[in-house]
Short mmCIF file of C-alpha atoms and ligand atoms in Angstrom, two decimals:
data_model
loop_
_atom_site.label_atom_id
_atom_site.label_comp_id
_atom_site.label_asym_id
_atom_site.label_seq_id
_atom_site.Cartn_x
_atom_site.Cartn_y
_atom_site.Cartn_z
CA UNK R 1 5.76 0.14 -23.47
CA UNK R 2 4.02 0.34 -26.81
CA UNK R 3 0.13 -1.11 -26.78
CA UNK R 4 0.21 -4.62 -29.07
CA UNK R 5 -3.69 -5.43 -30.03
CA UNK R 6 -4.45 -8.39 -30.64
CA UNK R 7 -2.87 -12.07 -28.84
CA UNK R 8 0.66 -12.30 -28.15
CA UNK R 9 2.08 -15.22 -29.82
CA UNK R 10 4.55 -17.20 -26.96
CA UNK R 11 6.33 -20.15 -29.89
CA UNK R 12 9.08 -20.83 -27.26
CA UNK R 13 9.11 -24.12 -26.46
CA UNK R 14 7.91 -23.69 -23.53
CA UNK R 15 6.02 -22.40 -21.23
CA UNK R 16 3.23 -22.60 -24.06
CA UNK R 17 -0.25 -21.12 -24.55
CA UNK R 18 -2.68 -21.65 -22.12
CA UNK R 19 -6.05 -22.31 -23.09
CA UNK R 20 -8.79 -20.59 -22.52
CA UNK R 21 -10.65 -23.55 -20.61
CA UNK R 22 -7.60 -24.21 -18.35
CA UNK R 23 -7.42 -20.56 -17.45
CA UNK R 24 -10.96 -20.69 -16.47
CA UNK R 25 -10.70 -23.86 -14.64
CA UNK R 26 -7.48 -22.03 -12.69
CA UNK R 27 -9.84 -19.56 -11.64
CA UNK R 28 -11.44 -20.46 -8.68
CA UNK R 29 -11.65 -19.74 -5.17
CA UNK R 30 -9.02 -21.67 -3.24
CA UNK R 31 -10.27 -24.09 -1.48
CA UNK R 32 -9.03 -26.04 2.06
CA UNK R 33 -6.34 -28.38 1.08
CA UNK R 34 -7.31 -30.76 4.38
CA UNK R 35 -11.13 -31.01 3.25
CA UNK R 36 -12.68 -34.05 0.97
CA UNK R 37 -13.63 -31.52 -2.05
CA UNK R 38 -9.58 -31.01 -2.16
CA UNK R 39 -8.92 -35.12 -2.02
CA UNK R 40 -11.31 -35.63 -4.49
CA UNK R 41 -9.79 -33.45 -6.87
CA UNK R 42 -6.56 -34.69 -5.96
CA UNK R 43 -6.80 -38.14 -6.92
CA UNK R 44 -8.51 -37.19 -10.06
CA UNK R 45 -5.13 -35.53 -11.32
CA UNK R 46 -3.03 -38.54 -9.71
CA UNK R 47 -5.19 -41.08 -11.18
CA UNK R 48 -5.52 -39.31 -14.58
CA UNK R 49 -1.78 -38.64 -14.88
CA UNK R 50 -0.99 -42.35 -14.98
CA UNK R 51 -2.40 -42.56 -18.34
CA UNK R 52 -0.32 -39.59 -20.03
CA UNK R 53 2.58 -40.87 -18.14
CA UNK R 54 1.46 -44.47 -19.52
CA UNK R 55 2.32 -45.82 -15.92
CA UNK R 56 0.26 -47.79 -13.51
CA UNK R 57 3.11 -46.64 -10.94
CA UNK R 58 2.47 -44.16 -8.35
CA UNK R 59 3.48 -40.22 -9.65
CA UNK R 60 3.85 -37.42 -7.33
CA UNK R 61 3.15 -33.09 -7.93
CA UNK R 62 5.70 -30.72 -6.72
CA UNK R 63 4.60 -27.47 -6.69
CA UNK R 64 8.03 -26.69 -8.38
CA UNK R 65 9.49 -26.12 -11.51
CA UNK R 66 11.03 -28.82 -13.82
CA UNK R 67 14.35 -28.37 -12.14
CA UNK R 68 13.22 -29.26 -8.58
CA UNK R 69 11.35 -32.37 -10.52
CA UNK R 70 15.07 -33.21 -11.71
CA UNK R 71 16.28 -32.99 -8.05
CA UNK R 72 13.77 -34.93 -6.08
CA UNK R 73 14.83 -37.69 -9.11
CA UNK R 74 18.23 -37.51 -7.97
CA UNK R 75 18.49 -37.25 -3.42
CA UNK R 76 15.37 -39.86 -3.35
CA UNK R 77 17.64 -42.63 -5.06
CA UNK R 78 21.13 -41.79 -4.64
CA UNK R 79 24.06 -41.07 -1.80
CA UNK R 80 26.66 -38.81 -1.51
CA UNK R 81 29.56 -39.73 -3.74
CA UNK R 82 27.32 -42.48 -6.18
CA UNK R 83 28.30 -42.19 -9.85
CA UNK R 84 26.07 -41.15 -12.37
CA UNK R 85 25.74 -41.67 -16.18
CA UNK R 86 24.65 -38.87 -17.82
CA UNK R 87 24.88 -38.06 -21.67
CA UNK R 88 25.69 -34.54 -23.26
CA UNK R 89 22.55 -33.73 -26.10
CA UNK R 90 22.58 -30.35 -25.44
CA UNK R 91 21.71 -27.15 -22.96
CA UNK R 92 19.10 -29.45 -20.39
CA UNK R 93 21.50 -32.26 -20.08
CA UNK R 94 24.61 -30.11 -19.24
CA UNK R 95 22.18 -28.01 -16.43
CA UNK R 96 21.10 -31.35 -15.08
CA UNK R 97 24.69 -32.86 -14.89
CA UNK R 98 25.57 -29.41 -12.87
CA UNK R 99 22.65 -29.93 -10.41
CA UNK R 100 23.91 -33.79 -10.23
CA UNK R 101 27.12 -32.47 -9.35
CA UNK R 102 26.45 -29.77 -6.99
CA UNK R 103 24.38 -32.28 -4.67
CA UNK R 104 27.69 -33.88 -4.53
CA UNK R 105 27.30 -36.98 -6.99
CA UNK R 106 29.91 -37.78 -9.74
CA UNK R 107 29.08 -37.12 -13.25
CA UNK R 108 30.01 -39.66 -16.24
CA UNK R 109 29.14 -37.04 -19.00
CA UNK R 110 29.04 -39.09 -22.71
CA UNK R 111 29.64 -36.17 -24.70
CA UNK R 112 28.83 -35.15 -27.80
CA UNK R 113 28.09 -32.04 -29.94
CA UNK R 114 24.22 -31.64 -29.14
CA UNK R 115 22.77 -32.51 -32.64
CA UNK R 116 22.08 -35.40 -32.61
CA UNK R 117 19.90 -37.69 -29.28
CA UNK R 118 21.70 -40.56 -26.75
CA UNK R 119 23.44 -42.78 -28.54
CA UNK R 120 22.53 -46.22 -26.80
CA UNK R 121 25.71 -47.61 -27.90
CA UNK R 122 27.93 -45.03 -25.94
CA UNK R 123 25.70 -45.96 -22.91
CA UNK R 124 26.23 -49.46 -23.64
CA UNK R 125 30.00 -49.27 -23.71
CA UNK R 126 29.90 -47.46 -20.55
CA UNK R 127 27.61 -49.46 -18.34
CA UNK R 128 30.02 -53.08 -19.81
CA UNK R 129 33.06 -51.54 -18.69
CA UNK R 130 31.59 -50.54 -14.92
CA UNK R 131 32.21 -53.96 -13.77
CA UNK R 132 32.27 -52.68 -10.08
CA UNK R 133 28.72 -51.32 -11.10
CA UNK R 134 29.81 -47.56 -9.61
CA UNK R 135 27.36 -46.29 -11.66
CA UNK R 136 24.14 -46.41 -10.20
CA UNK R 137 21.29 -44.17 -12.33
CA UNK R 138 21.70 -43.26 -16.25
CA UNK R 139 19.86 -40.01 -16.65
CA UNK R 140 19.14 -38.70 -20.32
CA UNK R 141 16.61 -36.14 -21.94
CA UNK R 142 14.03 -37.32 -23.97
CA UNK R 143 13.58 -34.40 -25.88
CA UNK R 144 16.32 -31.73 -25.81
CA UNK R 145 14.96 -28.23 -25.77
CA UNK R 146 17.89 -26.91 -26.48
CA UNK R 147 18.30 -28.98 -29.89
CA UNK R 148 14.89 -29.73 -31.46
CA UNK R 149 16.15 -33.47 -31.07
CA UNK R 150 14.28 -36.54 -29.25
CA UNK R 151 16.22 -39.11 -27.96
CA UNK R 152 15.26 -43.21 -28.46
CA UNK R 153 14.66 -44.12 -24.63
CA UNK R 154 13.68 -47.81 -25.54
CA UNK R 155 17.05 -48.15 -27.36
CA UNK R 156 18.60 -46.99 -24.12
CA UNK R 157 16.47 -49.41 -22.04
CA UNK R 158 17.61 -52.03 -24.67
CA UNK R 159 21.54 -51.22 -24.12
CA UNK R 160 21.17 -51.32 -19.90
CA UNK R 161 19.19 -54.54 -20.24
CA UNK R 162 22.33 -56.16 -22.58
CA UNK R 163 24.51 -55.18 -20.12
CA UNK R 164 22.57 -56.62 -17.11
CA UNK R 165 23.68 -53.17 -15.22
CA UNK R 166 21.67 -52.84 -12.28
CA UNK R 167 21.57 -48.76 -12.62
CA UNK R 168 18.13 -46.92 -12.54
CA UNK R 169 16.98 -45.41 -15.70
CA UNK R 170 15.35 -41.89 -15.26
CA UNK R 171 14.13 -39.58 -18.00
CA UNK R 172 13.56 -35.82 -18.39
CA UNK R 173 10.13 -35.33 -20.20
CA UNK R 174 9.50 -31.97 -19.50
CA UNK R 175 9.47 -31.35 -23.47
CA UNK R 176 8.19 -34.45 -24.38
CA UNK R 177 4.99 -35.67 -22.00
CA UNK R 178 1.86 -35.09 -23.58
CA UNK R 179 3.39 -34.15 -27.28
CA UNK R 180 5.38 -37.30 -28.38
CA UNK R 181 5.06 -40.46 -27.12
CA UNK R 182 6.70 -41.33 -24.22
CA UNK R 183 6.26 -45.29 -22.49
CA UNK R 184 7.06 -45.07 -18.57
CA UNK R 185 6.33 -48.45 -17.90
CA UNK R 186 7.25 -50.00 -21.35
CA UNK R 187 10.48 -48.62 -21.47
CA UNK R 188 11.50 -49.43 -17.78
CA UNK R 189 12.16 -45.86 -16.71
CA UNK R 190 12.20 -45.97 -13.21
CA UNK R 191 12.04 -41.80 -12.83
CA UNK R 192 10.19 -40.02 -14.97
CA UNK R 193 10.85 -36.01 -14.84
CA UNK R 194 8.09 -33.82 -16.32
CA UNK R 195 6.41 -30.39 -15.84
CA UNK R 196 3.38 -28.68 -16.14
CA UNK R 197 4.01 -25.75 -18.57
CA UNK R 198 5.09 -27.43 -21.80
CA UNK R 199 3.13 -30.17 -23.45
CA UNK R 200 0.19 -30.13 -20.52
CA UNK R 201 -0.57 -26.60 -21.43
CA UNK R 202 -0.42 -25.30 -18.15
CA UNK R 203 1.16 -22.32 -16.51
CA UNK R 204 4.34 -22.82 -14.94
CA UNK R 205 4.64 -24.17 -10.99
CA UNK R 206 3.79 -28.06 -11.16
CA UNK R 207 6.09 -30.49 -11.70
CA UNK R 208 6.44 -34.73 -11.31
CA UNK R 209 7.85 -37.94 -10.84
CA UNK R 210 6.65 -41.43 -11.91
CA UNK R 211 8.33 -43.46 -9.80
CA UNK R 212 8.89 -47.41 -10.44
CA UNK R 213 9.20 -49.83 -7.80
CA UNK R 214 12.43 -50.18 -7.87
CA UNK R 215 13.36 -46.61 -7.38
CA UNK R 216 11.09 -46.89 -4.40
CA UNK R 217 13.28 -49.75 -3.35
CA UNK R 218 15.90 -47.34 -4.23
CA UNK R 219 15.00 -44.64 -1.80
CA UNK R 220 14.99 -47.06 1.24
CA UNK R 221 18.34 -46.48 1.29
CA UNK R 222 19.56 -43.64 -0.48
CA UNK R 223 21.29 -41.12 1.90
CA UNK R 224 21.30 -37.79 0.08
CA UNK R 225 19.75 -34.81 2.48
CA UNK R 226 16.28 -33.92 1.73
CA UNK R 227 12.78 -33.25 2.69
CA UNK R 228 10.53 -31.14 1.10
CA UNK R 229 11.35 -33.81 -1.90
CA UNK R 230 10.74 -36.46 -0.08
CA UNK R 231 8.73 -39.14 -1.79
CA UNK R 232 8.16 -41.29 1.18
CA UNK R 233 5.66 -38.57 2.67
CA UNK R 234 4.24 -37.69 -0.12
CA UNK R 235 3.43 -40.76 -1.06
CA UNK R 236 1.49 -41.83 2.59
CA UNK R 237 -0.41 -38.49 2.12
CA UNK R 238 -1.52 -38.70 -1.26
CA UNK R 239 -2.80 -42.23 -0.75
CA UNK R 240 -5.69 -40.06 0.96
CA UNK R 241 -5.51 -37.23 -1.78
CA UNK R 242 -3.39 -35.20 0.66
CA UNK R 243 -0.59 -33.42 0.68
CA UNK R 244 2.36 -33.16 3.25
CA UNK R 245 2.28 -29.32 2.42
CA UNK R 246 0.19 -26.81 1.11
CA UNK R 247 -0.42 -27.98 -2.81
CA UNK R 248 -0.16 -25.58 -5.72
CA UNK R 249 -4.36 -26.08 -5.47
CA UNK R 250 -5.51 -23.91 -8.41
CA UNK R 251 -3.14 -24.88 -10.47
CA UNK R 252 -4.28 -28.63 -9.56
CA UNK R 253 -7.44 -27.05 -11.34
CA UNK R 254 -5.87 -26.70 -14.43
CA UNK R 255 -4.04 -29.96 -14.42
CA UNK R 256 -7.73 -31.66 -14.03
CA UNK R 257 -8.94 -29.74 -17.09
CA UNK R 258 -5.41 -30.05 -18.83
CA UNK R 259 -6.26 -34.33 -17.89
CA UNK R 260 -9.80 -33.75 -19.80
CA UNK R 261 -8.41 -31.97 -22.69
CA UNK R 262 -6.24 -34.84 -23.59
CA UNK R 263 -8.73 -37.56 -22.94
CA UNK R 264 -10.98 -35.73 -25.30
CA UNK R 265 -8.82 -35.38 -27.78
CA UNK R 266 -7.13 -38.80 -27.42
CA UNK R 267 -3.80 -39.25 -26.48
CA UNK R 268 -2.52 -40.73 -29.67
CA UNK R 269 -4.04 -38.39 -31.99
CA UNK R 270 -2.56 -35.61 -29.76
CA UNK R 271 0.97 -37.22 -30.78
CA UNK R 272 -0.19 -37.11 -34.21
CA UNK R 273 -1.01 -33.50 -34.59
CA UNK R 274 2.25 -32.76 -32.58
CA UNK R 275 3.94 -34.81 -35.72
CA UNK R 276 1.93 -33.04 -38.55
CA UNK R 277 2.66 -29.89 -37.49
CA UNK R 278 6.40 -30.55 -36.92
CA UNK R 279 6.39 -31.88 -40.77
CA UNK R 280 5.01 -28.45 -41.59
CA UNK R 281 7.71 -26.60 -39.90
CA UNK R 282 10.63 -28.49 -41.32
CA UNK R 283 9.14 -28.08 -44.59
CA UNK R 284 8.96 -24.36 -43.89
CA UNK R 285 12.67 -24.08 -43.02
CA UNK R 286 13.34 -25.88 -45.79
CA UNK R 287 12.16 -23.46 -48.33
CA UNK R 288 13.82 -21.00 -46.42
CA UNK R 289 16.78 -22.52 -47.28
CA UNK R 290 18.04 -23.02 -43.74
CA UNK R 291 19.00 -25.88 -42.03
CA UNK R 292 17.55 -27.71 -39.28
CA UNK R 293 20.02 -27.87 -36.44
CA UNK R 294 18.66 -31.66 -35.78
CA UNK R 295 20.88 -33.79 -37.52
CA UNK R 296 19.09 -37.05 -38.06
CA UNK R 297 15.63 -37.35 -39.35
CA UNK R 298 14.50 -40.22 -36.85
CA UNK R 299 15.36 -38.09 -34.18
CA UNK R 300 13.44 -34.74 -35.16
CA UNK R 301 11.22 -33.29 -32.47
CA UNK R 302 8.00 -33.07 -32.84
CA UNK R 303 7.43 -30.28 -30.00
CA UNK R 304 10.01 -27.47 -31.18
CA UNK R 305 11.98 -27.34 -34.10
CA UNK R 306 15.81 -25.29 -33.98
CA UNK R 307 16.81 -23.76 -37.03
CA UNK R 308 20.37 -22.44 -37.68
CA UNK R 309 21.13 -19.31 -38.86
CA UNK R 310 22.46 -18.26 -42.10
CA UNK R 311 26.52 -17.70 -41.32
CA UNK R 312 26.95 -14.07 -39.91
CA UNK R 313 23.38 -13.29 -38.70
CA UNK R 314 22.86 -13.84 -35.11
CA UNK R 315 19.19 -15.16 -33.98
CA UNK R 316 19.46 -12.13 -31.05
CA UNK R 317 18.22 -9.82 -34.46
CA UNK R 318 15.58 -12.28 -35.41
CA UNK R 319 13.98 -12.82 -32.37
CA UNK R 320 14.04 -8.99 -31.08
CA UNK R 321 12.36 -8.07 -34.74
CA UNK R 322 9.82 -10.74 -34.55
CA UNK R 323 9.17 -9.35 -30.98
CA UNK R 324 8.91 -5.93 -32.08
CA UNK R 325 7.13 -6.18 -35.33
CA UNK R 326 5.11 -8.83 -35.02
CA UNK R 327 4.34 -9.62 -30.71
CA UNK R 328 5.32 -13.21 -31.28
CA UNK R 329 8.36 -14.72 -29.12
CA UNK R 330 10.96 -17.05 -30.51
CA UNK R 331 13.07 -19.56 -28.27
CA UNK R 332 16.93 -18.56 -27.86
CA UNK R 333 19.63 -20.06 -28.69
CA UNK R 334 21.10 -21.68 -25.15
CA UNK R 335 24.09 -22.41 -24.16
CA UNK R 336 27.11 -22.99 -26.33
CA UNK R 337 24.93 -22.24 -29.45
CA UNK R 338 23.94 -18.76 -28.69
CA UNK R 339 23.35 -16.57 -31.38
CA UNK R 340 23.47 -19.25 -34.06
CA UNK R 341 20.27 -21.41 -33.57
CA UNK R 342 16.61 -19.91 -32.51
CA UNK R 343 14.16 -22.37 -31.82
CA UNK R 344 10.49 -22.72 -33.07
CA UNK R 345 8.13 -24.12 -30.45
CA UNK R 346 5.05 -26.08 -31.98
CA UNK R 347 3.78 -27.57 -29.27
CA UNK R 348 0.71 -27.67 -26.64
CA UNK R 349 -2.18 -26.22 -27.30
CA UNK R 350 -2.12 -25.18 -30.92
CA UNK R 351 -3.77 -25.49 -34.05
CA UNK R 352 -3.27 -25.23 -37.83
CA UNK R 353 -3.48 -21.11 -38.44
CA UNK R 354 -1.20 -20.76 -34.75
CA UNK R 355 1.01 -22.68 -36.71
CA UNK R 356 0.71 -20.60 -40.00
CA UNK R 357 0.66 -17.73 -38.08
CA UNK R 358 3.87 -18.94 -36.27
CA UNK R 359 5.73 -19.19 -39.72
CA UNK R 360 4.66 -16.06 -41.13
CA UNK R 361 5.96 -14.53 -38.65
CA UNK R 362 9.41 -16.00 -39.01
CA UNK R 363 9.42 -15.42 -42.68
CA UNK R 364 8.40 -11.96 -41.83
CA UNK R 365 10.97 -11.21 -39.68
CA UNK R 366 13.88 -13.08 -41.79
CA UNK R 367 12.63 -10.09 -44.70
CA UNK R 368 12.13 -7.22 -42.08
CA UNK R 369 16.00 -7.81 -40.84
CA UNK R 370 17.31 -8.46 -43.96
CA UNK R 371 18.07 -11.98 -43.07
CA UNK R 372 18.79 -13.70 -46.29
CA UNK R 373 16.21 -16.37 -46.99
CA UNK R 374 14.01 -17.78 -50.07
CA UNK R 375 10.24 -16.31 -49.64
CA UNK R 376 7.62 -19.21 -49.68
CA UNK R 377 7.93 -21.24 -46.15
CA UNK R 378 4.94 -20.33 -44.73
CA UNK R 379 3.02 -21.10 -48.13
CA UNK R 380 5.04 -25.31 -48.44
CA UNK R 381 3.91 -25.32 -44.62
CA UNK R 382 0.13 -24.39 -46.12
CA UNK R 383 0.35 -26.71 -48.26
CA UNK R 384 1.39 -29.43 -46.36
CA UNK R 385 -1.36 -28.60 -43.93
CA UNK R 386 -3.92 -28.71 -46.76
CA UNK R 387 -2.69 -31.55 -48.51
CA UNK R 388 -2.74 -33.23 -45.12
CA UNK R 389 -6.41 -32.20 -44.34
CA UNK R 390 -7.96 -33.65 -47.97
CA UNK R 391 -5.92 -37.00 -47.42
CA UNK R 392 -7.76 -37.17 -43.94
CA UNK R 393 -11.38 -36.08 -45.15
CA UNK R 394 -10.78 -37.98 -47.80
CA UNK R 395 -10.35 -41.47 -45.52
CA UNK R 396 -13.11 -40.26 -43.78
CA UNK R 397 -15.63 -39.82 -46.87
CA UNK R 398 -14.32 -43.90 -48.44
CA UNK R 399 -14.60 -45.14 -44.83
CA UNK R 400 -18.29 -43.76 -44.61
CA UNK R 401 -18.88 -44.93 -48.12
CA UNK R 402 -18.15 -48.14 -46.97
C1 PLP B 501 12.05 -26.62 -19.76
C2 PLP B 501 12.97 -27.76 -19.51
C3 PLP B 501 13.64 -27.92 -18.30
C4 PLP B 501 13.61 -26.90 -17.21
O1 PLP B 501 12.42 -26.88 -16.54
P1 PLP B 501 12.07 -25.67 -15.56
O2 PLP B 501 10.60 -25.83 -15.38
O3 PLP B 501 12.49 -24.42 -16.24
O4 PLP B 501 12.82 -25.89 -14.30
C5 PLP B 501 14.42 -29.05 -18.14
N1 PLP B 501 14.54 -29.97 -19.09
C6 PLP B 501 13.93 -29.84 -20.28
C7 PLP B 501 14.12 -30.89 -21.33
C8 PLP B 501 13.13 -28.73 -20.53
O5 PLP B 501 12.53 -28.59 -21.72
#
């Protein structure tokens, strides 16, 4: 291994940069997961997620990846055999349809060719012509990771609602939480999927569900096998700031810190810097002269952005360049669209010259593997950025004037 000075720059969209404060806060002694200090800190994270989640409904922490999140959506709701309605935007929607299907449910896959988010019509026409009402949960990504593309969930709460289908409406987040907006309660998702390593800045291990009532309803009587995901324990424990196992307790440290950051910053202007900073990188790829591989412009994501490759140069070549030359890493192209799309992530804890940085180093690595391209990304990104800035100081000097 050759010595790289200096901080490695991780722009995959996800897991994202940990900041310094969080890994701090990580670092402490573990302490007793039965004693008071532990329930206090407990229901400071429980409590404090209901805000990012905007829910007043209870949420519960797996110390688990994004994927066992997805599962404990799926055995504490459903039984063997129940159908599910699940809709094909890209890589994460296909994996979750194959967990949904090995724990012996039956897929309804809408599909479609992963540029563009759900369309709530296609749901629509699904859920009207279930008269038997087979289908019992309709389970769609917010924000495909896979596809830079973010999905209208209260256009999908909208088409179950004019159908009067009784299914439950659960949502992957693990992209989305914390970046772009997202409306638990509002929207009438009954299970919310997120995880800790994306948006909340944290290292990878935690992951959740907000949980509506009537998905608690829901698990009175859904027969899938489980346990360790089994809300109904978790939820008696943590109504003491317990757990029914031994939590992921340090990185419950970072989660309270993770809680701060966003307070601190405010939720809302956290979705705004998400957005400016997303403007910046399609403008980038713009003057590259590449095209985003999000097809329409309400549904650009605002945590990652995938770019498509110029015809006959494979992303593999970008990516393991930008590695090599410059120590920053690039998300992959998944699934079907391997090779053709690498993906940008902008998301988490970052700031304007992370971003700059970020771009450079594309546009660096586009010249250093002879990737055709225009020079001059990096710089329209700059100027966004700046141009953005004066218009803010600007509004801040006339509003102080006033
Ligand atoms: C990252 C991601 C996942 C997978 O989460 P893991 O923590 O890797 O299990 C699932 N869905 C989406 C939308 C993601 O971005």
């Amino acid at each position: 291994m050759n010595y790289s000075s200096g901080r490695h720059f991780l722009q995959i969209p996800g897991p994202t940069n940990v900041p310094e404060r969080i890994l701090r806060a990580i670092d402490h002694p573990t302490i007793d997961h039965r004693s008071a200090q532990f329930a206090h800190l407990a229901r400071e994270c429980l409590d404090g997620l209901k805000a990012i989640f905007k829910t007043q409904q209870p949420i519960v922490i797996y110390p688990a990846s994004g994927t066992g999140a997805w599962e404990a959506a799926l055995v504490n709701t459903l039984s063997p055999g129940d159908a599910v309605l699940m809709y094909e935007t890209g890589h994460f929607a296909a994996t979750w349809r194959k967990l949904a299907e090995a724990l012996g449910l039956k897929a309804q896959f809408a599909a479609d060719d992963w540029r563009n988010g759900v369309r709530a019509e296609a749901i629509e026409a699904a859920l009207a012509a279930d008269s038997g009402h087979a289908i019992k949960a309709v389970c769609v990504v917010h924000n495909e990771t896979s596809t830079g593309v973010t999905s209208d969930i209260a256009a999908v709460r909208r088409a179950i609602d004019r159908t009067a289908h009784p299914a439950l409406l659960m949502v992957d987040t693990i992209s989305s939480l914390a970046s772009i907006d997202y409306q638990a309660d509002q929207w009438g998702v009954d299970v919310t999927v997120a995880g800790s390593q994306k948006g909340l800045m944290l290292p990878p291990g935690l992951s959740f569900n907000a949980i509506s009532e009537k998905a608690l309803a829901a698990s009175k009587s859904a027969r899938l096998p489980k346990s360790y995901w089994r809300w109904s324990e978790m939820l008696e424990s943590n109504k003491n700031g317990f757990f029914p196992y031994t939590p992921a307790t340090n990185l419950l440290y970072g989660l309270r810190e993770a809680i701060s950051m966003l307070q601190e910053e405010g939720l809302e202007q956290v979705f705004k810097r998400h957005a400016r900073h997303a403007e910046a990188t399609r403008r980038a790829v713009r003057a590259w002269g590449l095209e985003l591989w999000a097809r329409n412009e309400s549904e650009y994501s605002n945590s990652l952005t995938a770019v498509l490759m110029p015809q006959g140069h494979d992303e593999r070549t970008l990516r393991s360049t930008v590695l090599e030359k410059f120590d920053m890493s690039l998300g992959s192209g998944l699934g079907q669209i391997a090779g053709r799309v690498f993906r940008i992530g902008h998301l988490g804890h970052f700031n304007d010259l992370m971003l700059c940085g970020t771009l450079a180093g594309v546009e660096m690595g586009f010249a250093a593997a002879n990737i055709p391209h225009h020079a001059g990304g990096a710089q329209s990104a700059m100027s966004y950025l700046v141009g953005q800035q004066s218009a803010q100081s600007n509004k801040a000097r006339s509003t102080r004037a006033a």
